[in-house]
PDB file of C-alpha atoms in Angstrom:
ATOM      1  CA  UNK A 286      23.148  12.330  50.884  1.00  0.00           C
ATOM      2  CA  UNK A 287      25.377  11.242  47.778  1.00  0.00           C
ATOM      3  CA  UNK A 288      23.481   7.829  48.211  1.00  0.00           C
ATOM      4  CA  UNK A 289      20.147   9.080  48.053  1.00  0.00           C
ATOM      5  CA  UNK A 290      20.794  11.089  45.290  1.00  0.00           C
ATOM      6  CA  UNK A 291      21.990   7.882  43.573  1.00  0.00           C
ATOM      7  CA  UNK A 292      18.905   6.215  44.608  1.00  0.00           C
ATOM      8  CA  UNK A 293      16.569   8.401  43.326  1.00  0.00           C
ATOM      9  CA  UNK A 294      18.706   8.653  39.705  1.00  0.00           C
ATOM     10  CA  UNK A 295      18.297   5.303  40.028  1.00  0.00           C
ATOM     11  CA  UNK A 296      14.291   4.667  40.289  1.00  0.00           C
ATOM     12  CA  UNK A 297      13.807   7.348  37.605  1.00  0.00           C
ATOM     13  CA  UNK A 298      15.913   5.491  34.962  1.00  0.00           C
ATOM     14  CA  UNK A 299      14.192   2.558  35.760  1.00  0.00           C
ATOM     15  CA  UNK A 300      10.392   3.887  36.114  1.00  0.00           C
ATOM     16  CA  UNK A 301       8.881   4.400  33.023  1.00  0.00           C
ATOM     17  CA  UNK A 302       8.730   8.683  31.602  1.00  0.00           C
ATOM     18  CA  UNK A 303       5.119   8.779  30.772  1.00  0.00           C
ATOM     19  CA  UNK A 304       3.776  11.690  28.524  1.00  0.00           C
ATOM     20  CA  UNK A 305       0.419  12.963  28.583  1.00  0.00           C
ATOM     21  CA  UNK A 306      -0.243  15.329  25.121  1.00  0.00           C
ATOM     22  CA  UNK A 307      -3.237  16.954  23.877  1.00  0.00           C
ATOM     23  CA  UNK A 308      -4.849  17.667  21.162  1.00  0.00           C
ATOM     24  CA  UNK A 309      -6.661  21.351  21.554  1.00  0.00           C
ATOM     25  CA  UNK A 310      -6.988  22.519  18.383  1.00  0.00           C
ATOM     26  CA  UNK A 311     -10.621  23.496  17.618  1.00  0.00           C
ATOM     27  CA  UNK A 312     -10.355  21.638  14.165  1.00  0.00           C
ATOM     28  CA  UNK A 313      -9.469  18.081  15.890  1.00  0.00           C
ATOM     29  CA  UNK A 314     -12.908  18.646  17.329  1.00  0.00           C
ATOM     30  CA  UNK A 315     -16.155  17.417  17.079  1.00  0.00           C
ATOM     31  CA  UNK A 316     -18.123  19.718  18.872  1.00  0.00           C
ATOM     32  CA  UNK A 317     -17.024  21.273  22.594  1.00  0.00           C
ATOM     33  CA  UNK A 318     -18.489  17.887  24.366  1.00  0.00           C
ATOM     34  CA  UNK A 319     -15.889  15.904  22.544  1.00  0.00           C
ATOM     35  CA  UNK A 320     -12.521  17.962  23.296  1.00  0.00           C
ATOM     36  CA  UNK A 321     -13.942  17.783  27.251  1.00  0.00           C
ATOM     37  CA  UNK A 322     -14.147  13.967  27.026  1.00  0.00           C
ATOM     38  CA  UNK A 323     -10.540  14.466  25.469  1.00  0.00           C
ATOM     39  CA  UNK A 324      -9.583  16.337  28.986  1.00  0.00           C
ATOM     40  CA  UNK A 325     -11.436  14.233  30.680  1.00  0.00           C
ATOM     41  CA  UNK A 326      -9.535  11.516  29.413  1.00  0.00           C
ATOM     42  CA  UNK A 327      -6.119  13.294  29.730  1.00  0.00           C
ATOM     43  CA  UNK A 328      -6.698  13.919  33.126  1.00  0.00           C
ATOM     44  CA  UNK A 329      -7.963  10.181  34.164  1.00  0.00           C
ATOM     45  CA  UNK A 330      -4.243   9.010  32.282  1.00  0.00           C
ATOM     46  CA  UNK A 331      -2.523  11.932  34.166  1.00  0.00           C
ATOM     47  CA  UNK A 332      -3.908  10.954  37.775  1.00  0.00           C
ATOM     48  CA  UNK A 333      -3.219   7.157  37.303  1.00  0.00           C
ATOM     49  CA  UNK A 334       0.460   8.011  35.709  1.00  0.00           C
ATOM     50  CA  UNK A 335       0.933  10.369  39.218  1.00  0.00           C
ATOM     51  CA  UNK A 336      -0.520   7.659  41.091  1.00  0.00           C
ATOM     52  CA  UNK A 337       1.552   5.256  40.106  1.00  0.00           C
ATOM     53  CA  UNK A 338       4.474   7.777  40.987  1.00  0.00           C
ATOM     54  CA  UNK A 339       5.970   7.616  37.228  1.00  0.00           C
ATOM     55  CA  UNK A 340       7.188  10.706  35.859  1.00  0.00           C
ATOM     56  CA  UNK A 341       4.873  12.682  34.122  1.00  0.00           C
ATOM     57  CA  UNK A 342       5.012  15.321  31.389  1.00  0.00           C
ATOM     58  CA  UNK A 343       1.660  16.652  30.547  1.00  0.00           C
ATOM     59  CA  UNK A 344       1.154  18.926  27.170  1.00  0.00           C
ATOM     60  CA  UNK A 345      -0.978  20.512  25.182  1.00  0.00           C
ATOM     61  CA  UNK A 346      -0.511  22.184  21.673  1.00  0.00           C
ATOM     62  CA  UNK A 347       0.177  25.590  23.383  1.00  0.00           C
ATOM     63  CA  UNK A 348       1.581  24.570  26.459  1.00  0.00           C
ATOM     64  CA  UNK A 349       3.335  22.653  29.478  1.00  0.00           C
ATOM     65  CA  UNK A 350       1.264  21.658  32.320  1.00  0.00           C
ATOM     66  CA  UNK A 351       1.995  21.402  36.246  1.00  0.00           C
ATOM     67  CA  UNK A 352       1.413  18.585  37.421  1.00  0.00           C
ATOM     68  CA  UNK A 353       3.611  18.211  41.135  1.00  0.00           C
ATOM     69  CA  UNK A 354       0.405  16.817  42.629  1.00  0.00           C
ATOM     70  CA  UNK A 355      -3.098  15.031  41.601  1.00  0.00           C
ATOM     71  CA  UNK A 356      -5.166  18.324  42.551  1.00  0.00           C
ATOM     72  CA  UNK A 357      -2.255  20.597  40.611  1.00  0.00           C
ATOM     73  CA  UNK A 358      -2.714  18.515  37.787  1.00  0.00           C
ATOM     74  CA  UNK A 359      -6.890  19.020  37.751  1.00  0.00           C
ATOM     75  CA  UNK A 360      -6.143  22.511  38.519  1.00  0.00           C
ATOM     76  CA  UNK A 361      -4.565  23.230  35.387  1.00  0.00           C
ATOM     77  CA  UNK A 362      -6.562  21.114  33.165  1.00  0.00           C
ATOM     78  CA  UNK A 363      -9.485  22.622  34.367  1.00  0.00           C
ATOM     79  CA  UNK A 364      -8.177  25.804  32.397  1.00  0.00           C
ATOM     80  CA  UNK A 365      -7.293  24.388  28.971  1.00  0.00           C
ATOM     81  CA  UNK A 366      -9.377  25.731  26.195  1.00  0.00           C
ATOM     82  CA  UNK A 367      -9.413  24.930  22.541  1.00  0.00           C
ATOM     83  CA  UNK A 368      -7.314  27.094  20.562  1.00  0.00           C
ATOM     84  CA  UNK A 369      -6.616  27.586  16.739  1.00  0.00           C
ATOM     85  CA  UNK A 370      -3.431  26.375  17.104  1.00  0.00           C
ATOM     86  CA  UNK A 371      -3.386  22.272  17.080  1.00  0.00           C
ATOM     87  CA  UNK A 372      -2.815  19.101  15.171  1.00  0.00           C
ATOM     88  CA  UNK A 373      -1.203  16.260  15.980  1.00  0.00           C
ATOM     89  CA  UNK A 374       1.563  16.428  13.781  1.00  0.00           C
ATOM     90  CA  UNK A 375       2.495  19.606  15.838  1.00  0.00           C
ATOM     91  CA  UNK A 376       1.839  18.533  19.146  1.00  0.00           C
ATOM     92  CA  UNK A 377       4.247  14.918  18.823  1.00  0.00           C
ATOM     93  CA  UNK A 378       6.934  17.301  17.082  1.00  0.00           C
ATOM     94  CA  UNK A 379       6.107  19.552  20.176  1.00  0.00           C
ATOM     95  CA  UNK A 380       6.401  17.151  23.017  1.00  0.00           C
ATOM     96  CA  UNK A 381       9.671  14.870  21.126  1.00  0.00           C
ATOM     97  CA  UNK A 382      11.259  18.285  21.129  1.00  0.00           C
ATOM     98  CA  UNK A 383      10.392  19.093  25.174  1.00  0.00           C
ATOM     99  CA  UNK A 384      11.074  15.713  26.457  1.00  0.00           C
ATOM    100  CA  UNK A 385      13.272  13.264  24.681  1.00  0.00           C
ATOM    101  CA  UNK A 386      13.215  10.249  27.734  1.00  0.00           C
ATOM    102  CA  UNK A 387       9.645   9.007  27.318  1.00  0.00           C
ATOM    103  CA  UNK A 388       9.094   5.550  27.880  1.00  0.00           C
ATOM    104  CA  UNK A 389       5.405   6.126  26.844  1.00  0.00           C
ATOM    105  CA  UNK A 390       3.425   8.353  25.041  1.00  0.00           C
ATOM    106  CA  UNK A 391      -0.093   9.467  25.114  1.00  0.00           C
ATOM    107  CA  UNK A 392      -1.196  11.079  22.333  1.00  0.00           C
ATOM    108  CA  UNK A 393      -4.732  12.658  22.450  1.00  0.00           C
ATOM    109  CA  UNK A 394      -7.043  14.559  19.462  1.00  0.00           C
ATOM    110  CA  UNK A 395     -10.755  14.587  18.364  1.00  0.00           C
ATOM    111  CA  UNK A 396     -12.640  12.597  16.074  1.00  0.00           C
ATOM    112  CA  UNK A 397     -11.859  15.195  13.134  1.00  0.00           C
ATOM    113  CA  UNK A 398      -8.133  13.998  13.452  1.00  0.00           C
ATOM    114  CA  UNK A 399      -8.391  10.814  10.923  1.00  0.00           C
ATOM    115  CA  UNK A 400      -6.622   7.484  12.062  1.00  0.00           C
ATOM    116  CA  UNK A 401      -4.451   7.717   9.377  1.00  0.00           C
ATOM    117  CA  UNK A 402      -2.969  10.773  10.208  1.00  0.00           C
ATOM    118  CA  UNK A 403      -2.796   9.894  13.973  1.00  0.00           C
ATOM    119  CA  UNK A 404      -1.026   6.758  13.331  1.00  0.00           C
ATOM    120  CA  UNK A 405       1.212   8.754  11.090  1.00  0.00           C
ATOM    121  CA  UNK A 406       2.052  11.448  13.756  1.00  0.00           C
ATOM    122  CA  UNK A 407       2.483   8.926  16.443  1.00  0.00           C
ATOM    123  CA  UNK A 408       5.136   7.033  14.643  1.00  0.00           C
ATOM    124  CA  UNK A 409       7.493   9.276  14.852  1.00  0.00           C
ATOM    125  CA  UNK A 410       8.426   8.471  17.675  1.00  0.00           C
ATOM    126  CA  UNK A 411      11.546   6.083  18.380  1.00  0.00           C
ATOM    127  CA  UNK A 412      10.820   2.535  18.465  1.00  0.00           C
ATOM    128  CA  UNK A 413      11.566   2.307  22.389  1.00  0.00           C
ATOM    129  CA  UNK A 414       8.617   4.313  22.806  1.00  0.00           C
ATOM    130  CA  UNK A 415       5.551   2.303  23.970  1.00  0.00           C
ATOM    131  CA  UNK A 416       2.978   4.858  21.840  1.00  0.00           C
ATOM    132  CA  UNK A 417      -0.782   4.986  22.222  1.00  0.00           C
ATOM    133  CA  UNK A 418      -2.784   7.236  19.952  1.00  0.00           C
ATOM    134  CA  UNK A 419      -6.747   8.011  21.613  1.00  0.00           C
ATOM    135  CA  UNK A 420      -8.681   9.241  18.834  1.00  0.00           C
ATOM    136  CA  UNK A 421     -11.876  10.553  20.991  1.00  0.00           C
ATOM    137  CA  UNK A 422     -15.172   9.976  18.928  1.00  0.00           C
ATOM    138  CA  UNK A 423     -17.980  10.696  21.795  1.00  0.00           C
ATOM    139  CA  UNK A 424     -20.460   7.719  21.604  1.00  0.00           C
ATOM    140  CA  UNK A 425     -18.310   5.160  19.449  1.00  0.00           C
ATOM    141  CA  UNK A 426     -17.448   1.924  20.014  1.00  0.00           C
ATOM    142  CA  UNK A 427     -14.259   1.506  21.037  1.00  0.00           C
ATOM    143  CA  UNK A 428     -11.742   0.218  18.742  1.00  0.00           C
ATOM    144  CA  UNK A 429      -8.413  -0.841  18.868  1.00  0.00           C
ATOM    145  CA  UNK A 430      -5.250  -1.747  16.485  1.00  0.00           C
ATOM    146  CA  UNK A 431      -1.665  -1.907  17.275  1.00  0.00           C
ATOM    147  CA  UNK A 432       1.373  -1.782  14.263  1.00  0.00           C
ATOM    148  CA  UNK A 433       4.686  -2.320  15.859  1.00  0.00           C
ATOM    149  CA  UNK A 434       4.917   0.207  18.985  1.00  0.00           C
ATOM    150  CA  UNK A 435       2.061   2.128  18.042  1.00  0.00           C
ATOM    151  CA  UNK A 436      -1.480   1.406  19.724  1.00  0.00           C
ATOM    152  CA  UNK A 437      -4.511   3.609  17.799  1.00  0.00           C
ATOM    153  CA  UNK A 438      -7.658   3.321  20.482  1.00  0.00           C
ATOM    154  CA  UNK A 439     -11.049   5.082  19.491  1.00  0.00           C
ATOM    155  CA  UNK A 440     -12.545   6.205  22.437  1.00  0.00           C
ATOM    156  CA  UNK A 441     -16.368   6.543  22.965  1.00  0.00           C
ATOM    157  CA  UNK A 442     -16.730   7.232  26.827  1.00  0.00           C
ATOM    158  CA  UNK A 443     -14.506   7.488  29.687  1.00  0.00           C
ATOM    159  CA  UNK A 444     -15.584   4.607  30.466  1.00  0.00           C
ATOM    160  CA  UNK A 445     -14.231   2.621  28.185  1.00  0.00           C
ATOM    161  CA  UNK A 446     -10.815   3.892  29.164  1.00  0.00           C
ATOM    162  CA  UNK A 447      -9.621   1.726  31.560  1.00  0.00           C
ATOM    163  CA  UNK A 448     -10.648  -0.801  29.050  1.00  0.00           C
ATOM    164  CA  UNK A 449      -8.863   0.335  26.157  1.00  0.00           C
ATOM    165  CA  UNK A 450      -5.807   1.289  27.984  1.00  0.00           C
ATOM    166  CA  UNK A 451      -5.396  -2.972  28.826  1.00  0.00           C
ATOM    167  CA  UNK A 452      -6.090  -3.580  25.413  1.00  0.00           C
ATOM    168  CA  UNK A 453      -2.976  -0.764  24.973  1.00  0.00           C
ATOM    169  CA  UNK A 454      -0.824  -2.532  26.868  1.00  0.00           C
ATOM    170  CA  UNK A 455      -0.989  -6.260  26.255  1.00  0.00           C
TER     171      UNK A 455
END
């Protein structure tokens, strides 16, 4: 029993923490299409993460998520709303706080949120963080730039996420 326990410390230290944040403040937003390509996203990076059997911590600016299983997961994404409370400054200062092993980060907001202040809020994290900020802007071309450990993707579609989640991680 000892040795599985071992075993198991083992494979988490050496999987990769992956955390799933996002955006829900009504302000980040568009328009209420936008924030549910923004879940929609979250929850396509959730499922792989799960599938992939990394740890997962999924977040948005009011709360922490379930997510012991794929249809869990859906479940409670299925119930996040938009909220007045949000920003991405708040929500990275949120999650660093929660969970202070992430390997990588997810960080998503609306197209309100400017770059600028996404790339500012998502270096805050250490530099052993592998960071990717999605900045969803329904319908735009997707876009990518990476500064150090920091990846800034604009997302048009779901799509295009699969896409700009290799461009991410190259």
């Amino acid at each position: 029993r000892a040795g599985q326990l071992m075993v198991r410390q083992y494979e988490e230290t050496r999987m990769s923490r992956v955390a799933v944040t996002l955006d829900t403040g009504r302000t980040s937003y568009l328009d209420e299409a936008e924030f549910e390509l923004a879940v929609s996203c979250a929850a396509s990076l959730s499922l792989q993460t799960l599938y992939s059997e990394s740890p997962l911590t999924l977040t948005t600016s009011n709360d922490l998520l379930v997510t012991v299983t794929p249809t869990r997961t859906l479940d409670e994404l299925s119930l996040v709303e938009q909220s007045t409370r949000g920003g991405v400054a708040d929500l990275v200062h949120s999650l660093m706080r929660r969970e202070t092993r992430v390997s990588i980060a997810m960080v998503l907001t609306g197209s309100s949120t400017s770059t600028r202040v996404l790339r500012q809020a998502c270096a805050r994290f250490d530099v052993d963080t592998r960071v990717v900020g999605l900045r969803i802007d329904a319908g735009a071309e997707l876009r990518a730039r990476t500064v150090g450990n920091v990846t800034i993707l604009q997302v048009g579609s779901l799509d295009d996420l699969p896409r700009a989640m290799r461009k991410a991680m190259e």
